[in-house]
Structures are given as C-alpha cells and as structure tokens.
PDB file of C-alpha atoms in Angstrom:
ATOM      1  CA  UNK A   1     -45.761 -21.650 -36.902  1.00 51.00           C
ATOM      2  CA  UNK A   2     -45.989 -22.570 -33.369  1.00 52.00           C
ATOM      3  CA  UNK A   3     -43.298 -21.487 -31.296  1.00 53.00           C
ATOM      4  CA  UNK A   4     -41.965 -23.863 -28.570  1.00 52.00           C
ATOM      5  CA  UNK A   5     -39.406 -22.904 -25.431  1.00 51.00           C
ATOM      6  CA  UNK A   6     -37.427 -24.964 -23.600  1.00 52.00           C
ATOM      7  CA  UNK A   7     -35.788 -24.129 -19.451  1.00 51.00           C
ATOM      8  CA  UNK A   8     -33.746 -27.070 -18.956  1.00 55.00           C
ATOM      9  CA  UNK A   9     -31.468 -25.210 -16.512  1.00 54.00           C
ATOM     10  CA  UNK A  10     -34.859 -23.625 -14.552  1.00 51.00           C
ATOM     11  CA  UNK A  11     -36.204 -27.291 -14.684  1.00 51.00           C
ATOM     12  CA  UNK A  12     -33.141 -29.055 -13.417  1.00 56.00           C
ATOM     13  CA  UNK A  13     -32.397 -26.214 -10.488  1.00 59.00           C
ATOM     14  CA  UNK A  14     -36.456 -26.592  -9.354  1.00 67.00           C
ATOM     15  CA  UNK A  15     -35.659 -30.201  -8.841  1.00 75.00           C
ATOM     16  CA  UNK A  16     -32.622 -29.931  -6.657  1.00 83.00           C
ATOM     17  CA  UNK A  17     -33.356 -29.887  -3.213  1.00 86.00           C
ATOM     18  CA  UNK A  18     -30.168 -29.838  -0.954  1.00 91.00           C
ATOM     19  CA  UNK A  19     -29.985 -29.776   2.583  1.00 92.00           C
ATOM     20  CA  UNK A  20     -28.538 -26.706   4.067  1.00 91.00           C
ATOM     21  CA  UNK A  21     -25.465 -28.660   5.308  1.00 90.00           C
ATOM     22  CA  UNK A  22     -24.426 -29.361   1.526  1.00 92.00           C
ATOM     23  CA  UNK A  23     -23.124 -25.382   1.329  1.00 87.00           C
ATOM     24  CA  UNK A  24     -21.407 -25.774   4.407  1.00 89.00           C
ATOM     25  CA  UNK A  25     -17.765 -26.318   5.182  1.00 89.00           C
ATOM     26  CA  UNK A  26     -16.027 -26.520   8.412  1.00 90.00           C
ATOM     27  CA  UNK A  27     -12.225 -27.170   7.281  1.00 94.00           C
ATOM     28  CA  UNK A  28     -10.102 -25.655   7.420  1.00 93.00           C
ATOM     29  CA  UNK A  29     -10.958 -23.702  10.763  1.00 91.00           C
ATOM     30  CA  UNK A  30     -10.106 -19.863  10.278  1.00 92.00           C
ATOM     31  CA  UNK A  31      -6.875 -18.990  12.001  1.00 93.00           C
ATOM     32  CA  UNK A  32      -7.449 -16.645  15.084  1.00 94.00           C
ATOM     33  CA  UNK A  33      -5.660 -13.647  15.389  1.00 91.00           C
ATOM     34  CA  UNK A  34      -5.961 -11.173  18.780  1.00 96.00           C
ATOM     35  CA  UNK A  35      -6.735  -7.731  16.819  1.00 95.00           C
ATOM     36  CA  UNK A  36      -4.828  -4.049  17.783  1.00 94.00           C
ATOM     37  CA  UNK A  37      -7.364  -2.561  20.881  1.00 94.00           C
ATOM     38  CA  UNK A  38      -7.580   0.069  17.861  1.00 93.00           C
ATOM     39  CA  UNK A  39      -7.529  -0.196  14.048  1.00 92.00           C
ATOM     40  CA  UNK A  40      -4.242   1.597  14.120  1.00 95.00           C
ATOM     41  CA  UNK A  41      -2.605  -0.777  16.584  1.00 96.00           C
ATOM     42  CA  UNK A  42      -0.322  -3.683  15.038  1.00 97.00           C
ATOM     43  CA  UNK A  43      -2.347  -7.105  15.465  1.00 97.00           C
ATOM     44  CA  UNK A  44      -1.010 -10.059  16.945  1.00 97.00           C
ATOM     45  CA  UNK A  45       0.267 -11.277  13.516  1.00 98.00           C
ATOM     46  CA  UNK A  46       1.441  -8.117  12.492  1.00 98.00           C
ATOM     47  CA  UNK A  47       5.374  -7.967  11.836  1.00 98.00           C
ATOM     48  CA  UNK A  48       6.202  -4.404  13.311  1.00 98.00           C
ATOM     49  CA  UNK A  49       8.692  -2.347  11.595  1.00 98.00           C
ATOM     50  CA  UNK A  50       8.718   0.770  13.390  1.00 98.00           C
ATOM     51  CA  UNK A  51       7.601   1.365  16.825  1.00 98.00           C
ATOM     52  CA  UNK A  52       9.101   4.452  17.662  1.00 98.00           C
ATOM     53  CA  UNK A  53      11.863   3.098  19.440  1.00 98.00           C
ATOM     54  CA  UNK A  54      14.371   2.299  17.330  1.00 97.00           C
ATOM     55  CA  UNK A  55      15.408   2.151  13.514  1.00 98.00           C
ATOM     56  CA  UNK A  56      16.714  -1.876  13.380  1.00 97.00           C
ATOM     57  CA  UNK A  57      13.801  -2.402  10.931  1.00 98.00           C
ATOM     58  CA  UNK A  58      15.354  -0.324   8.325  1.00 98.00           C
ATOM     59  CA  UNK A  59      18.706  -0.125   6.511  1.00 98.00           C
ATOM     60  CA  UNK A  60      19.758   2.238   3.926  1.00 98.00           C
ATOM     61  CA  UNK A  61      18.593   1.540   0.061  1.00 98.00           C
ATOM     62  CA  UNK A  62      21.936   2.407  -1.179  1.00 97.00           C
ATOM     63  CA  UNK A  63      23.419  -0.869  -0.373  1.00 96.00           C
ATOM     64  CA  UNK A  64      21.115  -2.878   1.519  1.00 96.00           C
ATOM     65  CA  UNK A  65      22.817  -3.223   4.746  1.00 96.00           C
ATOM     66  CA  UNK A  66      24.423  -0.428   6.023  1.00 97.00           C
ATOM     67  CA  UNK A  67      22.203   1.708   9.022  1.00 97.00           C
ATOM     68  CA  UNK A  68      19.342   3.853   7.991  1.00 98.00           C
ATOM     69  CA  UNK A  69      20.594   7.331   8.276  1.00 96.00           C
ATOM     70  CA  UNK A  70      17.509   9.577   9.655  1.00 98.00           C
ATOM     71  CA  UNK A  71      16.691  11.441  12.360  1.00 98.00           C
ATOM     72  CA  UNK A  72      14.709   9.576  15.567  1.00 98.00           C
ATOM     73  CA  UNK A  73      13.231  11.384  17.857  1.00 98.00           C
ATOM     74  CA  UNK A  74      10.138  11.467  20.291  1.00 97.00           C
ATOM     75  CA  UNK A  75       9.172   8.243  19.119  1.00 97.00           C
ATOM     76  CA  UNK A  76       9.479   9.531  15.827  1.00 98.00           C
ATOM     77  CA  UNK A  77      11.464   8.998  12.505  1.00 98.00           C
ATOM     78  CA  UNK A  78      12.419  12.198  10.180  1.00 98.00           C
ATOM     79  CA  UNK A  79      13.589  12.148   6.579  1.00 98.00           C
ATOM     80  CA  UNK A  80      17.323  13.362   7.031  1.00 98.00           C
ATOM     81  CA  UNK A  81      17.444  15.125   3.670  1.00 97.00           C
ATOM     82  CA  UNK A  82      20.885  13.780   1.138  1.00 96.00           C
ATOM     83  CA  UNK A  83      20.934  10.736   3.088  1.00 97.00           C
ATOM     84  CA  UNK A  84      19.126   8.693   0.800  1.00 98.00           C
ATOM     85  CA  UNK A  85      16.141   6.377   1.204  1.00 98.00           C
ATOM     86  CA  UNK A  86      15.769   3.846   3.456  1.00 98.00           C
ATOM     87  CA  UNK A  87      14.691  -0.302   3.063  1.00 98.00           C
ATOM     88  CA  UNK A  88      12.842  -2.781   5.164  1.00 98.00           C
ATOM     89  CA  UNK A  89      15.399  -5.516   6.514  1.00 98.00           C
ATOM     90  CA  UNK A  90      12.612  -8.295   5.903  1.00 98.00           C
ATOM     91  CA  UNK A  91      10.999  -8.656   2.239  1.00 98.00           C
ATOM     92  CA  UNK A  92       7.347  -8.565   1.307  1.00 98.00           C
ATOM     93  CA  UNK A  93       5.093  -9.690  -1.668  1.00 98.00           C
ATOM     94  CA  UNK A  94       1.414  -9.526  -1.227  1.00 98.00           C
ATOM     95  CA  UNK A  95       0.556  -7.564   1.887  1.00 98.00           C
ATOM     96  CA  UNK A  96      -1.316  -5.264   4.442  1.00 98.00           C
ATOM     97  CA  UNK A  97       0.684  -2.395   5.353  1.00 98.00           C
ATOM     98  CA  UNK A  98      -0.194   0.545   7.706  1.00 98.00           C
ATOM     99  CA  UNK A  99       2.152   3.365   7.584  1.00 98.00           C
ATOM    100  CA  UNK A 100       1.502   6.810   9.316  1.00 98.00           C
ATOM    101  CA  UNK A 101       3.185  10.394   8.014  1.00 98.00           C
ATOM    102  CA  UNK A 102       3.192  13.800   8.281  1.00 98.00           C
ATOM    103  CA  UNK A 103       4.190  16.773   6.332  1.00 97.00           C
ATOM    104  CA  UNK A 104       6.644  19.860   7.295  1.00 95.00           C
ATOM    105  CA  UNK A 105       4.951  22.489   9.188  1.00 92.00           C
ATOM    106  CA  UNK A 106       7.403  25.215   7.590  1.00 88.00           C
ATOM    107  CA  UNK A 107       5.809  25.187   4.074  1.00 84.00           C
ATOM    108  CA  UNK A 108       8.317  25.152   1.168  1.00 80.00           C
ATOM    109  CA  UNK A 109       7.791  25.773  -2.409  1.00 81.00           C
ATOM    110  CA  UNK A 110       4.308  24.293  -3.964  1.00 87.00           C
ATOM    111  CA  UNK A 111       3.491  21.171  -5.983  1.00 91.00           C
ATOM    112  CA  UNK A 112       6.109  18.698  -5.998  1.00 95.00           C
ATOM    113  CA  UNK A 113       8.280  20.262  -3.693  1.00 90.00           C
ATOM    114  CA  UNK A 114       6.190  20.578  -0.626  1.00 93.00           C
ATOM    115  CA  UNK A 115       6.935  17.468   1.653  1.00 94.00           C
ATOM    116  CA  UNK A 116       7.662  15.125  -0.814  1.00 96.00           C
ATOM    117  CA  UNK A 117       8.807  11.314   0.030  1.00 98.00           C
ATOM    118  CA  UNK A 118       7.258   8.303  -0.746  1.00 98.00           C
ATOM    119  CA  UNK A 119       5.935   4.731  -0.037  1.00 98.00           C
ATOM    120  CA  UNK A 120       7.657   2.105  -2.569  1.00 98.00           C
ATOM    121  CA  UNK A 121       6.093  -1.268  -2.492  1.00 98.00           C
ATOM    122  CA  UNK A 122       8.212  -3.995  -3.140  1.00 98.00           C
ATOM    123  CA  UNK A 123      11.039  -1.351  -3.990  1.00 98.00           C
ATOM    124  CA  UNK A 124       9.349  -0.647  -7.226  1.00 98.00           C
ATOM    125  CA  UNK A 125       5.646   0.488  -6.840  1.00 98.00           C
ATOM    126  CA  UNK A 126       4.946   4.038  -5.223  1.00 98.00           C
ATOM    127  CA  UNK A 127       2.039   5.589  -3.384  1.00 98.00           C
ATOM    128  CA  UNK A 128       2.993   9.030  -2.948  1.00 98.00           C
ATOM    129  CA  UNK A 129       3.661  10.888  -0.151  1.00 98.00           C
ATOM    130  CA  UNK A 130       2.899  14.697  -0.595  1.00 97.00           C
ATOM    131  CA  UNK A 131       1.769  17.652   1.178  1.00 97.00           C
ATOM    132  CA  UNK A 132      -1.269  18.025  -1.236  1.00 96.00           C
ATOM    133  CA  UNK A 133      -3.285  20.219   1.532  1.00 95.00           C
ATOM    134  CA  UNK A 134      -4.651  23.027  -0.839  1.00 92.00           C
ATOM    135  CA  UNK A 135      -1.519  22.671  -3.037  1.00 93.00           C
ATOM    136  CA  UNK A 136      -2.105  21.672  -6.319  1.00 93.00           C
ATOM    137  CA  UNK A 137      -0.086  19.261  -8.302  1.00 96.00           C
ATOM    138  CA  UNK A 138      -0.589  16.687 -11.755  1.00 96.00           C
ATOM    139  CA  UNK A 139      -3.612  14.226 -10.633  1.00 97.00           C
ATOM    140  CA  UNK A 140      -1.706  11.248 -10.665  1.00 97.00           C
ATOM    141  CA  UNK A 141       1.292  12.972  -8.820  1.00 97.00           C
ATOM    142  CA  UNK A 142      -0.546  13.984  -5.624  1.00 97.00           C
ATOM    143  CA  UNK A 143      -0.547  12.080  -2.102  1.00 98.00           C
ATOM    144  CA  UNK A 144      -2.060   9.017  -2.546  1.00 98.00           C
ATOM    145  CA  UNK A 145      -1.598   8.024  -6.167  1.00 98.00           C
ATOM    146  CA  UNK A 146      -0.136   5.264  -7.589  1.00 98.00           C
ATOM    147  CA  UNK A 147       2.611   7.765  -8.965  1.00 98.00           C
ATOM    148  CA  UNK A 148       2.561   9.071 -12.667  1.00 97.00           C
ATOM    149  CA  UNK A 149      -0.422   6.142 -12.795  1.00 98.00           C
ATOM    150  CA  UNK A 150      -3.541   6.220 -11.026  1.00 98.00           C
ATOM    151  CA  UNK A 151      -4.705   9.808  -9.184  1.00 97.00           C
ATOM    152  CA  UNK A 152      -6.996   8.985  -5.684  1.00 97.00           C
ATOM    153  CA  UNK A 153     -10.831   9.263  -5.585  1.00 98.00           C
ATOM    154  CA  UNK A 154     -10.848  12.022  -3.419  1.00 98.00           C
ATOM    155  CA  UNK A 155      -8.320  14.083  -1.805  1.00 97.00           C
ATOM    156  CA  UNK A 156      -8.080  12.932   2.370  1.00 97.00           C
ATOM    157  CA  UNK A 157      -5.348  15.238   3.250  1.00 97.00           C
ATOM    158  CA  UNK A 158      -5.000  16.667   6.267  1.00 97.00           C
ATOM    159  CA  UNK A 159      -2.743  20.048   7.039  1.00 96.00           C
ATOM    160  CA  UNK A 160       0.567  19.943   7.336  1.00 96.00           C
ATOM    161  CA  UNK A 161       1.837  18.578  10.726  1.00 96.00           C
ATOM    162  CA  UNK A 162      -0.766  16.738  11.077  1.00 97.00           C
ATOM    163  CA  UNK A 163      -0.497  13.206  11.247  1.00 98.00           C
ATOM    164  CA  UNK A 164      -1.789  11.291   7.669  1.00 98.00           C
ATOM    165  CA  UNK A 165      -2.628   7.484   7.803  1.00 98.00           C
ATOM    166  CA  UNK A 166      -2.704   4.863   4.938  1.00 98.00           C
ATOM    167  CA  UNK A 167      -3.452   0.974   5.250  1.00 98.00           C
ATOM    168  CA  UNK A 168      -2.310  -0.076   1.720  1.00 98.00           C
ATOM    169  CA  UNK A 169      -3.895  -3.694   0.446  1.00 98.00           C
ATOM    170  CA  UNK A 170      -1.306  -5.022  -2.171  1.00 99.00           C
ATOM    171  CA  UNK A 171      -1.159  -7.774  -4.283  1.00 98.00           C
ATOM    172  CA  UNK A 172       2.336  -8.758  -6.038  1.00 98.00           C
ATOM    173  CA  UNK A 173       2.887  -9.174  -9.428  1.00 98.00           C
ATOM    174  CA  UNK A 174       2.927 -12.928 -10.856  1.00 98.00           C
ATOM    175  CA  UNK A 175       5.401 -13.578 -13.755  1.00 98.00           C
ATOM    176  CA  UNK A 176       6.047 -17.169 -15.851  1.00 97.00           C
ATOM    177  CA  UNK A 177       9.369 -19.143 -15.829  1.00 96.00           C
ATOM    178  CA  UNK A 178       9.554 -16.768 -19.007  1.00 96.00           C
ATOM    179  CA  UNK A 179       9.688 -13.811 -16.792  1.00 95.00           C
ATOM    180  CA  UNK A 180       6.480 -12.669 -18.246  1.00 97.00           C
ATOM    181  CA  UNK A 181       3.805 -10.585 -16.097  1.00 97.00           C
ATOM    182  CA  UNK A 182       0.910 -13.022 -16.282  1.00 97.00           C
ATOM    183  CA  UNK A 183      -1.372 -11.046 -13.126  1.00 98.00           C
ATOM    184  CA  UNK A 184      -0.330  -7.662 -12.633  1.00 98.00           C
ATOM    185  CA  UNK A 185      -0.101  -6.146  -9.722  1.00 98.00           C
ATOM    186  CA  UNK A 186      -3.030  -4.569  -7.503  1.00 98.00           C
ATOM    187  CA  UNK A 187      -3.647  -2.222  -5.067  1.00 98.00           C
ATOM    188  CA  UNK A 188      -6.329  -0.904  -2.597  1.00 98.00           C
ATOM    189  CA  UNK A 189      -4.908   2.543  -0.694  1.00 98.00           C
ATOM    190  CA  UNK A 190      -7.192   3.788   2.597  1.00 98.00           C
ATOM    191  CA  UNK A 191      -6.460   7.400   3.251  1.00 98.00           C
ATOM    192  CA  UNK A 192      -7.363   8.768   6.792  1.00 97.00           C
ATOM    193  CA  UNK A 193     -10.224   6.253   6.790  1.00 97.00           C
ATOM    194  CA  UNK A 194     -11.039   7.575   3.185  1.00 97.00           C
ATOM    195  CA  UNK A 195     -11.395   4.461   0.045  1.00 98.00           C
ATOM    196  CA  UNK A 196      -8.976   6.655  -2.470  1.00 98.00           C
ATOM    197  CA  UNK A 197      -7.482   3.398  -4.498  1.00 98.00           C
ATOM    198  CA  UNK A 198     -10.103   0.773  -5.263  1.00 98.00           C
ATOM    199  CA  UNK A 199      -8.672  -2.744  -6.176  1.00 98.00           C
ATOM    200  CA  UNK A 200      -6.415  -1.088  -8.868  1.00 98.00           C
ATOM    201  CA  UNK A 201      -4.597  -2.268 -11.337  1.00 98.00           C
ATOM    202  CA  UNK A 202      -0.417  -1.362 -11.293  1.00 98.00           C
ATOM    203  CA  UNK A 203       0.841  -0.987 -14.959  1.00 98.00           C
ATOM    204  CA  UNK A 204       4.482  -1.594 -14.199  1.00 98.00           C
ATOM    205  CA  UNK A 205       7.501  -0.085 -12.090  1.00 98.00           C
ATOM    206  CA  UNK A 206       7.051   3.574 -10.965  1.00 97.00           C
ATOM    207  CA  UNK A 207       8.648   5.827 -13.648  1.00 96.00           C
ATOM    208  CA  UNK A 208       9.355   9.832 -13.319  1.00 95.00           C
ATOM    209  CA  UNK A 209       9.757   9.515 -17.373  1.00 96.00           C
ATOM    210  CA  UNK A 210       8.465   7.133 -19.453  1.00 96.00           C
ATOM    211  CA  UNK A 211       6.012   4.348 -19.515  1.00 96.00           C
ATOM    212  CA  UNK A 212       6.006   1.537 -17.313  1.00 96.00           C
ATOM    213  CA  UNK A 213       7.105  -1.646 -18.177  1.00 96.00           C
ATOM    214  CA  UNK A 214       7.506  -4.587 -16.043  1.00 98.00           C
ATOM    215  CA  UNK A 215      10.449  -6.711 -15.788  1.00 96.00           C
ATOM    216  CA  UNK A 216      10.236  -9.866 -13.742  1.00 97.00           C
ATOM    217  CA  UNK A 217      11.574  -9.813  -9.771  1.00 98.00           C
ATOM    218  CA  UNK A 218      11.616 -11.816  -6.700  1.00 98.00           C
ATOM    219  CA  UNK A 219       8.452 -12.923  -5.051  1.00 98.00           C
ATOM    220  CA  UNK A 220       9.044 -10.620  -2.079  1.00 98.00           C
ATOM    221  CA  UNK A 221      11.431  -7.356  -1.787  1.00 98.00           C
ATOM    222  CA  UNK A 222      11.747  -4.928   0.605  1.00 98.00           C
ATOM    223  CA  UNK A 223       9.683  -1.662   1.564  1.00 98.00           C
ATOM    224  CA  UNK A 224      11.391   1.779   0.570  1.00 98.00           C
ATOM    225  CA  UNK A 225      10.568   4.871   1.905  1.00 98.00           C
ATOM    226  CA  UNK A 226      12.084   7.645   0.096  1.00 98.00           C
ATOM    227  CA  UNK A 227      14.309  10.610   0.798  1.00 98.00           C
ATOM    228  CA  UNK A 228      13.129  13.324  -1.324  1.00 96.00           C
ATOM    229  CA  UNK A 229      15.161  16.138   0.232  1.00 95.00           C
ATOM    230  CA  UNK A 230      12.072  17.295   2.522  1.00 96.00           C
ATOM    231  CA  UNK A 231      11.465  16.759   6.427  1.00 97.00           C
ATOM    232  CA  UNK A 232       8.674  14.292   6.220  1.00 98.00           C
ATOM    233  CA  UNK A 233       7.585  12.066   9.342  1.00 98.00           C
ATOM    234  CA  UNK A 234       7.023   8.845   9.840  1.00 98.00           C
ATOM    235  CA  UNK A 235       5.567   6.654  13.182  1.00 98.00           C
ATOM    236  CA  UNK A 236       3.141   3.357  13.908  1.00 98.00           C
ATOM    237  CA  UNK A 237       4.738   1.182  10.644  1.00 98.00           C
ATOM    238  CA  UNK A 238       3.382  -2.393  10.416  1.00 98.00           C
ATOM    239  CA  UNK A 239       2.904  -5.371   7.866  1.00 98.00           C
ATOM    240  CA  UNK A 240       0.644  -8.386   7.395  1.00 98.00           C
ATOM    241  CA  UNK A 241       1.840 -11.125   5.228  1.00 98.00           C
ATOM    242  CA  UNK A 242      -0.855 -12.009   3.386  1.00 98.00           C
TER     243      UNK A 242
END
C-alpha cells in the first residue's frame, strides 16, 4: 500500500515571506526610568521605605497606625524584641522589593532561635529571615524559604553581622468575585546575588501549623517585618510597583 504524507503547516510557513517590519512594534514607547548608580540603590521609580533616617514608613502591625516601636540608630533599624512587628504605611500587590538584614553578632541558641524575624509579603506570605550561617534548621524553615513551603536552592548566607541582601520578585494572588484563588501567588527570591527561589509557586498564607489555605484579600496590603524576640537589622528598604 503506498503510503502518502502531507506538511500543510511546512508548506504554508515556506510561502510566507514577511518583511522584517511586520514583527516590529513601536507603541507603546518603554517608560524610562534613571536606575540606582548601584544595583542596591533605590531607582528613580522606586518608593523608598527606609532610608536610614527615619521610621515614618512603618507603623506597628498591632493596629495599623500607631508608631513602629524599634530601635534606630546609625542609619539603622533594630528589632526591639516584645514590641511586636512592624507594617508598611503604603500597600503593595505585585512587586520588586529590596530589603537588606543582618543577624546578631552575640549568637543565641541554634535553629530557630538564632536571629529569627521575617519578611511577610502582603502581610501573609513569608521569606524567612534566619541566621542559617552553619546552623542547621528544617529545609523549608531556613533564611530564604518561602516558610514551612519551599526551602532555597542553595544556602547564600553570610556570618552573622554581616549584612544579607534579598531583591524579592512577587506576584499577588488573583481571586474571582467568588473569592476563589484562580492564579496563585509567585515568587522569585535573590539572595546576596545568589537565584535561591525560582518563579515559585505560593500554596497559601504562611502557617507555623497546618496547611495552607488561601482565603481571598485585597489587591494590595502592607509589608510586615516581624518581631521574633531577636536583635535582627534592617537598612536600604525599597519597592517597585510592578
């Protein structure tokens, strides 16, 4: 039986011959922004939160509007332990953040409870902050994980003291006039220069116990930094709406 083949798509792309403008677009013209003179530095359409100079940016999480209570100094702001975390005034959804930390030089306890805070997203979605410098922990509990979730690809640390630096690429959440999650949220996390969270999927709220589950919220929220009862640092704190 003769056998006969047939490229209809191979025939119809030989016979397309477009000019080179027909790929081309010109509109809309890319905005132009005047970039940090280095990749730490806020760009010209950054909105800075923390400078070093004062705390305005923040107010405490307890309430929402009352002043953040830790310590600033030396350009500096310090976890004031029992004071409770701390909020962005303005509200984000999808965003570029760059945050810079450091752990306690006097090393207490192991694990967990050596210079633990943390970096809540939208108030609901952590990337740890932990002294993980040769100090071992659960995988998915150790700096730079989406917490209880997603452990990094590597471990960037650097020792305690030191300063840390993550840009965090987020992506919020999208939920139906049913409050359904219909695109969950994703995340990219670069530690120290390091790739350690690669476009990754969020599976709900942060939970210490229990599985995540999400539950619909606003389109933007604030940016929580936790007080975990340890004297973690904080400087250089800036967001891109994206």
């Amino acid at each position: 039986m003769a056998m006969l083949f047939a490229f209809p798509a191979f025939s119809q792309q030989k016979d397309i011959k477009l000019p080179p403008e027909a790929t081309e677009f010109w509109e809309p013209v890319v905005r132009q922004i005047t970039p940090g003179e280095e990749n730490h530095k806020a760009p010209s359409d950054a909105i800075v939160i923390f400078d070093g100079t004062s705390l305005d940016g923040f107010v405490s999480a307890s309430d929402g509007s009352s002043p953040a209570g830790w310590k600033l100094e030396n350009g500096v702001m310090t976890v004031t332990p029992r004071t409770g975390d701390i909020q962005t005034k303005e509200k984000f959804g999808d965003m570029q953040l760059h945050i810079e930390w450091s752990a306690p030089t006097e090393i207490k306890g192991e694990g967990q409870g050596r210079g633990n805070s943390g970096i809540f997203l939208m108030s609901h979605y952590e990337v740890q902050v932990l002294d993980s410098y040769e100090s071992r922990t659960y995988s998915n509990g150790q700096a730079a994980s989406i917490y209880k979730q997603t452990p990094p690809l590597v471990n960037a640390m650097k020792k305690p003291g030191e300063w840390n630096t993550y840009d965090i690429y987020f992506t919020a959440p999208r939920f139906n006039a049913d409050g359904m999650v219909v695109a969950p949220a994703r995340v990219t996390v670069v530690h120290n220069g390091v790739l350690v969270q690669n476009n990754v999927e969020i599976k709900g709220p942060t939970e210490y116990i229990g599985i995540p589950n999400y539950k619909a919220h606003e389109d933007e929220l604030p940016i929580k930094l936790q007080d975990h009862g340890d004297l973690v640092k904080f400087r250089n704190i800036w967001v891109r709406k994206l």
